[in-house]
Short mmCIF file of C-alpha atoms in Angstrom, two decimals:
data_model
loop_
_atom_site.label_atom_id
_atom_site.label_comp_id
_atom_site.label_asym_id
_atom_site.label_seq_id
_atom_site.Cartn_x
_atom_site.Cartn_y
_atom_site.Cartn_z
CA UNK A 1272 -34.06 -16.40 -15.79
CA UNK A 1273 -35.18 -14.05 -12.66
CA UNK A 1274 -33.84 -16.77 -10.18
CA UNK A 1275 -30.42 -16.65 -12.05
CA UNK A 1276 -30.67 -13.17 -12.21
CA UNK A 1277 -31.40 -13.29 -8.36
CA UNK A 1278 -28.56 -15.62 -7.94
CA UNK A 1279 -25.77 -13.59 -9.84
CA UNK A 1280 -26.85 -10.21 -7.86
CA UNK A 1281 -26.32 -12.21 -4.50
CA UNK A 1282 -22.52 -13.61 -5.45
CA UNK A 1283 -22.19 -10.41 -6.20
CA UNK A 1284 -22.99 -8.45 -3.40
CA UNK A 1285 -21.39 -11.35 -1.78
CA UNK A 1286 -18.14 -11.18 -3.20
CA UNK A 1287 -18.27 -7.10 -2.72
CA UNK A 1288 -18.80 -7.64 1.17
CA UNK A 1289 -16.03 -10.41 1.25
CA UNK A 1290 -13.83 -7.88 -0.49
CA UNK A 1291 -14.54 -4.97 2.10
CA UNK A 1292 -13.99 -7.98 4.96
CA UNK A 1293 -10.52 -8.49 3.62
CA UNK A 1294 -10.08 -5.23 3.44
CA UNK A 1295 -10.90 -3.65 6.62
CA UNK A 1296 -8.74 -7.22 8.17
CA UNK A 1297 -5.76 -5.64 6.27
CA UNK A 1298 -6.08 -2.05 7.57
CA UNK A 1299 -6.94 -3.38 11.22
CA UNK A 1300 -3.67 -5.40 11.01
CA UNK A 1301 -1.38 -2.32 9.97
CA UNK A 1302 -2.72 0.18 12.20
CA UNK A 1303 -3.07 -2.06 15.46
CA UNK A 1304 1.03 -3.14 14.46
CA UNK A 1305 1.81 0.55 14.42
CA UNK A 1306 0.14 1.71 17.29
CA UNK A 1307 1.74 -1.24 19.33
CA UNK A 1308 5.17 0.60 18.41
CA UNK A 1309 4.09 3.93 20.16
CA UNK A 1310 5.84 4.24 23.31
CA UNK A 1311 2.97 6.30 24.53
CA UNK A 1312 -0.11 3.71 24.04
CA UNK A 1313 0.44 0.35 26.46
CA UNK A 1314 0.37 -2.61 24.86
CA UNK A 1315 -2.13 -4.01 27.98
CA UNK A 1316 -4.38 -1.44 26.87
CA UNK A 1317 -4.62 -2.84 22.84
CA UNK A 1318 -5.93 -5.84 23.76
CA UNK A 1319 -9.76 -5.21 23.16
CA UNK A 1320 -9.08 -3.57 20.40
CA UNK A 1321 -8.26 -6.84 18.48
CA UNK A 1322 -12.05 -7.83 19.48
CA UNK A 1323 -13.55 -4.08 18.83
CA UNK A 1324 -15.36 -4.72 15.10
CA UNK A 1325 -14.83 -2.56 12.20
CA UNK A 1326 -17.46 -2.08 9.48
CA UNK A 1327 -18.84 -0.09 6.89
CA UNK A 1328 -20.45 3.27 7.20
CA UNK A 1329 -24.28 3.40 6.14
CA UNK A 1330 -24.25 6.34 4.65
CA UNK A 1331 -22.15 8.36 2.54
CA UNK A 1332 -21.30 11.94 3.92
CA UNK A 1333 -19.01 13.84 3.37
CA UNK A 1334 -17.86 15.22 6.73
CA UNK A 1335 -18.48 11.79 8.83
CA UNK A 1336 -15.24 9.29 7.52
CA UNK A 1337 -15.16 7.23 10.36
CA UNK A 1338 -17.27 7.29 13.55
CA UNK A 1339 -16.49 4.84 17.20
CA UNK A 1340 -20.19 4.05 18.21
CA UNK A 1341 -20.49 3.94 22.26
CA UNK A 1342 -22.80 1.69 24.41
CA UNK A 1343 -23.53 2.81 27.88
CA UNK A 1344 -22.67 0.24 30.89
CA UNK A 1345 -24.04 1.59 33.85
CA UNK A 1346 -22.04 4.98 34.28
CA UNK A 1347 -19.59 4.17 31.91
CA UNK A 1348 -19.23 4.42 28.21
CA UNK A 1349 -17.33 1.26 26.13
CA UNK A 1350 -16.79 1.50 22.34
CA UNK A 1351 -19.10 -0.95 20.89
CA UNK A 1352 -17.99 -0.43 16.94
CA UNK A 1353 -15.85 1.50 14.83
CA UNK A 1354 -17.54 2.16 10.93
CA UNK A 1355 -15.66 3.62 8.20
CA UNK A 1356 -16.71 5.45 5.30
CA UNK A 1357 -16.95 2.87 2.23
CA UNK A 1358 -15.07 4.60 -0.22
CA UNK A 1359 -12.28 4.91 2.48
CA UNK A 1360 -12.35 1.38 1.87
CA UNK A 1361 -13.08 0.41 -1.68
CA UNK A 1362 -10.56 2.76 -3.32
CA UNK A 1363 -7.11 1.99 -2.91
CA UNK A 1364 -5.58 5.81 -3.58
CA UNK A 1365 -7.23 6.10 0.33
CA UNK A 1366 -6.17 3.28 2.34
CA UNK A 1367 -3.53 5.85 3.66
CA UNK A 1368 -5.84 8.03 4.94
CA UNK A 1369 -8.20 4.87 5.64
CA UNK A 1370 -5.40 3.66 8.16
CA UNK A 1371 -4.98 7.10 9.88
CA UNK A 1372 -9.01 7.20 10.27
CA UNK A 1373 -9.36 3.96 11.86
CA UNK A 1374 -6.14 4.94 14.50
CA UNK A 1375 -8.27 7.96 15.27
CA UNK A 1376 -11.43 6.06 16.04
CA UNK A 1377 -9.09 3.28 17.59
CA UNK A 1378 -7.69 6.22 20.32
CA UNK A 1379 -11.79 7.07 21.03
CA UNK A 1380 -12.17 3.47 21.63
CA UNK A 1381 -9.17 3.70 24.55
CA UNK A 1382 -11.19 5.81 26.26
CA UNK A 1383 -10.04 9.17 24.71
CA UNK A 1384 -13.68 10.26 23.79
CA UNK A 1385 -13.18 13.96 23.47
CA UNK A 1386 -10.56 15.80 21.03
CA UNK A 1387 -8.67 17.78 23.59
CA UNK A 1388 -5.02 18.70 23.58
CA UNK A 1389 -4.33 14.62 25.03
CA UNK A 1390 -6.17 13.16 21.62
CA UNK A 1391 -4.53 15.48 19.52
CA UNK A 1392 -0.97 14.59 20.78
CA UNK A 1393 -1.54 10.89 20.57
CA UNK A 1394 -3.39 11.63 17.48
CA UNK A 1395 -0.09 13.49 15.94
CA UNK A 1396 2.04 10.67 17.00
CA UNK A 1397 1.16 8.46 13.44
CA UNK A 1398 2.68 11.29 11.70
CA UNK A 1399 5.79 9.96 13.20
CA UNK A 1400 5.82 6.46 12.55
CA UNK A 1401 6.78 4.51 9.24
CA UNK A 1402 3.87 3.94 8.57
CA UNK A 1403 2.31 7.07 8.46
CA UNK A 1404 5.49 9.70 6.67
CA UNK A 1405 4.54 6.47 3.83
CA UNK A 1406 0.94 7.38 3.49
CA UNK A 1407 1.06 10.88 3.95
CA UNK A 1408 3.61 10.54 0.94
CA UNK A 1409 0.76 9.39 -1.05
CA UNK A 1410 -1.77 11.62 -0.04
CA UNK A 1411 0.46 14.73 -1.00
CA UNK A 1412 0.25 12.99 -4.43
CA UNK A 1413 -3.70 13.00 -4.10
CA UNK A 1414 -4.07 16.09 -2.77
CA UNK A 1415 -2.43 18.16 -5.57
CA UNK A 1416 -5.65 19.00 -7.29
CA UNK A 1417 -6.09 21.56 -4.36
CA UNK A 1418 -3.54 24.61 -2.93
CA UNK A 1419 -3.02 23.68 0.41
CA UNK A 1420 0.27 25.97 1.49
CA UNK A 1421 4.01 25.40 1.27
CA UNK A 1422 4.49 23.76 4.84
CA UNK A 1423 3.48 19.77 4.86
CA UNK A 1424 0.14 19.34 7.45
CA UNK A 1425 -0.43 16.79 9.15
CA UNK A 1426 -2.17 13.73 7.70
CA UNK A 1427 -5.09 14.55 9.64
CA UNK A 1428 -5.38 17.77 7.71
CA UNK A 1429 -4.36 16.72 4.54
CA UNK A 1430 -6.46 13.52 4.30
CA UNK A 1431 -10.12 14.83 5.61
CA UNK A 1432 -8.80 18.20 2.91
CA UNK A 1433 -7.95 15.64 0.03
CA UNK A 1434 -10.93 13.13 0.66
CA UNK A 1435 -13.79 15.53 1.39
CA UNK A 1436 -13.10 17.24 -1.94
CA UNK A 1437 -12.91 13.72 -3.93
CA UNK A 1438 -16.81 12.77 -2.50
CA UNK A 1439 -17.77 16.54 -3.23
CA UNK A 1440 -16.52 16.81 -6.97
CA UNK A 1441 -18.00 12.50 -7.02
CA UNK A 1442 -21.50 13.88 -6.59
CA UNK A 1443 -21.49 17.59 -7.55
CA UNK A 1444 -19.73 17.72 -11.08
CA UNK A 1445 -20.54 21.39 -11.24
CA UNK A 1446 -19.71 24.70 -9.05
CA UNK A 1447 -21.44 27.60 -9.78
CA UNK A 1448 -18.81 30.28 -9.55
CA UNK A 1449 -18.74 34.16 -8.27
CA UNK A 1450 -15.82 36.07 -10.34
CA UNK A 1451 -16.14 39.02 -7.82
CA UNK A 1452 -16.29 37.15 -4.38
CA UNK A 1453 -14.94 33.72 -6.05
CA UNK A 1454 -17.25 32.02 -4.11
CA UNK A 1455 -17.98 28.24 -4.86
CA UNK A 1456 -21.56 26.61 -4.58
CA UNK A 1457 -21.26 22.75 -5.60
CA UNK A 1458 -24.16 22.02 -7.39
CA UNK A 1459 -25.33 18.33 -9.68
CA UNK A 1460 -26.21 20.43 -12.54
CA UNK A 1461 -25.58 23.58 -14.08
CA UNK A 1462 -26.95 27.09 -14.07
CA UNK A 1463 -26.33 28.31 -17.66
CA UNK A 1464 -25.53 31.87 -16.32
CA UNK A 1465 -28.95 31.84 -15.18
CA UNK A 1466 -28.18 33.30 -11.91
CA UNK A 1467 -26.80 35.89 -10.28
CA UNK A 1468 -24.50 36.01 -6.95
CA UNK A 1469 -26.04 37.68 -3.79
CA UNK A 1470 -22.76 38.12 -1.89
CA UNK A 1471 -23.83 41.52 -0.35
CA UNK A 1472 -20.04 42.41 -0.17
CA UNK A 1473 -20.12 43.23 -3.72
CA UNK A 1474 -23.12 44.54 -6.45
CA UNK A 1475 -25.86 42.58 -7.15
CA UNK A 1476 -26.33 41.34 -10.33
CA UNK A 1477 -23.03 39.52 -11.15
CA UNK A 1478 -23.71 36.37 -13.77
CA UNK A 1479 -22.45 33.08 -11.86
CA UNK A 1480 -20.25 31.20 -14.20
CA UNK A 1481 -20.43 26.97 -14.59
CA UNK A 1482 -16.86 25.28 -13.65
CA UNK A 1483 -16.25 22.00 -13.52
CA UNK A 1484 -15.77 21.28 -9.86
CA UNK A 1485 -13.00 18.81 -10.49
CA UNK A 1486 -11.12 22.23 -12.30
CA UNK A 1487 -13.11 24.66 -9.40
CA UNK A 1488 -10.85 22.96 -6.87
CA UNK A 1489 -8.02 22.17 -8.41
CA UNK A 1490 -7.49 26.40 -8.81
CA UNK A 1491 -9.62 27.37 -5.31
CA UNK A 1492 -7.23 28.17 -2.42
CA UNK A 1493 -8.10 26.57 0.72
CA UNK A 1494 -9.82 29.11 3.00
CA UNK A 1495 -12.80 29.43 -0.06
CA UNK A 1496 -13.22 26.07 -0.23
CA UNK A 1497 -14.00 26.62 3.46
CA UNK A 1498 -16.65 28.60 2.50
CA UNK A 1499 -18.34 26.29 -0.02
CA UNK A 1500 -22.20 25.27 -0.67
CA UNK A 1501 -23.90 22.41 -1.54
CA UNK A 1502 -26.92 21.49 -2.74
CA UNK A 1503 -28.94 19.34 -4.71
#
């Protein structure tokens, strides 16, 4: 029984990595298609990038969703892998934002290592293709658990706003809130008006309340989520 045991966890895992493989083949294909239709990028210069590999992020953070890993060649740097964060990858709802992740890292990998005003032009070009007015569509969809403002942002903005809050309220189902200050501290349990807030720009002494954090951000304008804790 422990060897079949053994034996189903391996398909398993093996069937969940053959998944991800088919899935980060899809998102390479759509974003290396689009890019190759920007005027701006040479199509001489997306060659490698057919070779560069694309995998899974080790760990899940919430600030890192995609990273292009360097190895240094004498004086000079040359992407060596691009790694994207799994849930980017194993939920659907954020293969839109998945796709505008991995052109990011993909522009890195050309060479464009730092995000001056150059990155951030060719970055803003997706927001211009097909490709990208379709998936920033979707992500206005995801996003409306959150007040963003009345002017669309760019997917950039609106994906890293819509996804970070998804992994937060994922692993910190509570958010201990200030009614004074109405600041938010993301927390995996509750408080049970146990404590008090020490924002020193009001008095001491005011009872934090329990929200849901799915309901604390759905209601929390932007610039406080900005200001957010959390803690285990």
């Amino acid at each position: 029984m422990p060897r079949l045991l053994t034996h189903a966890l391996g398909m398993r895992s093996l069937g969940s990595r053959c998944h991800s493989f088919h899935q980060i083949v899809g998102l390479q294909g759509d974003v290396l298609d689009t890019m190759a239709s920007i005027a701006l990028l040479k199509p001489s210069a997306l060659v490698p990038l057919d070779h560069l590999p694309v995998s899974r992020l080790r760990r899940d953070a919430f600030k890192l969703h995609g990273v292009c890993r360097f190895r240094r060649t004498g004086d000079d740097f040359v992407a060596h892998k691009i790694a994207l964060h799994p849930e980017l990858l194993d939920d659907e709802r954020w293969h839109g934002y998945a796709r505008f992740v991995l052109y990011h890292e993909y522009l890195h990998a050309l060479g464009f290592r730092r995000h001056n005003s150059t990155f951030r032009t060719l970055e803003r070009l997706w927001d211009y293709t097909p490709l990208g007015r379709a998936d920033a569509a979707v992500l206005e969809v995801a996003s409306s658990g959150g007040t963003l403002s009345d002017a669309k942002p760019p997917i950039r903005e609106l994906g890293a706003w819509s996804f970070t809050n998804h992994l937060i309220a994922r692993q910190y189902p509570w958010t201990w809130v200030c009614p004074n200050c109405k600041r938010l501290h993301h927390r995996k349990r509750r408080q049970n008006g146990r404590l008090t807030c020490a924002n020193p720009i009001h008095a001491r002494g005011t009872p934090l309340f329990d929200v849901p954090t799915v309901e604390a951000i759905a209601w929390a304008p932007r610039a406080m989520l900005r200001a957010t804790s959390v803690s285990d």
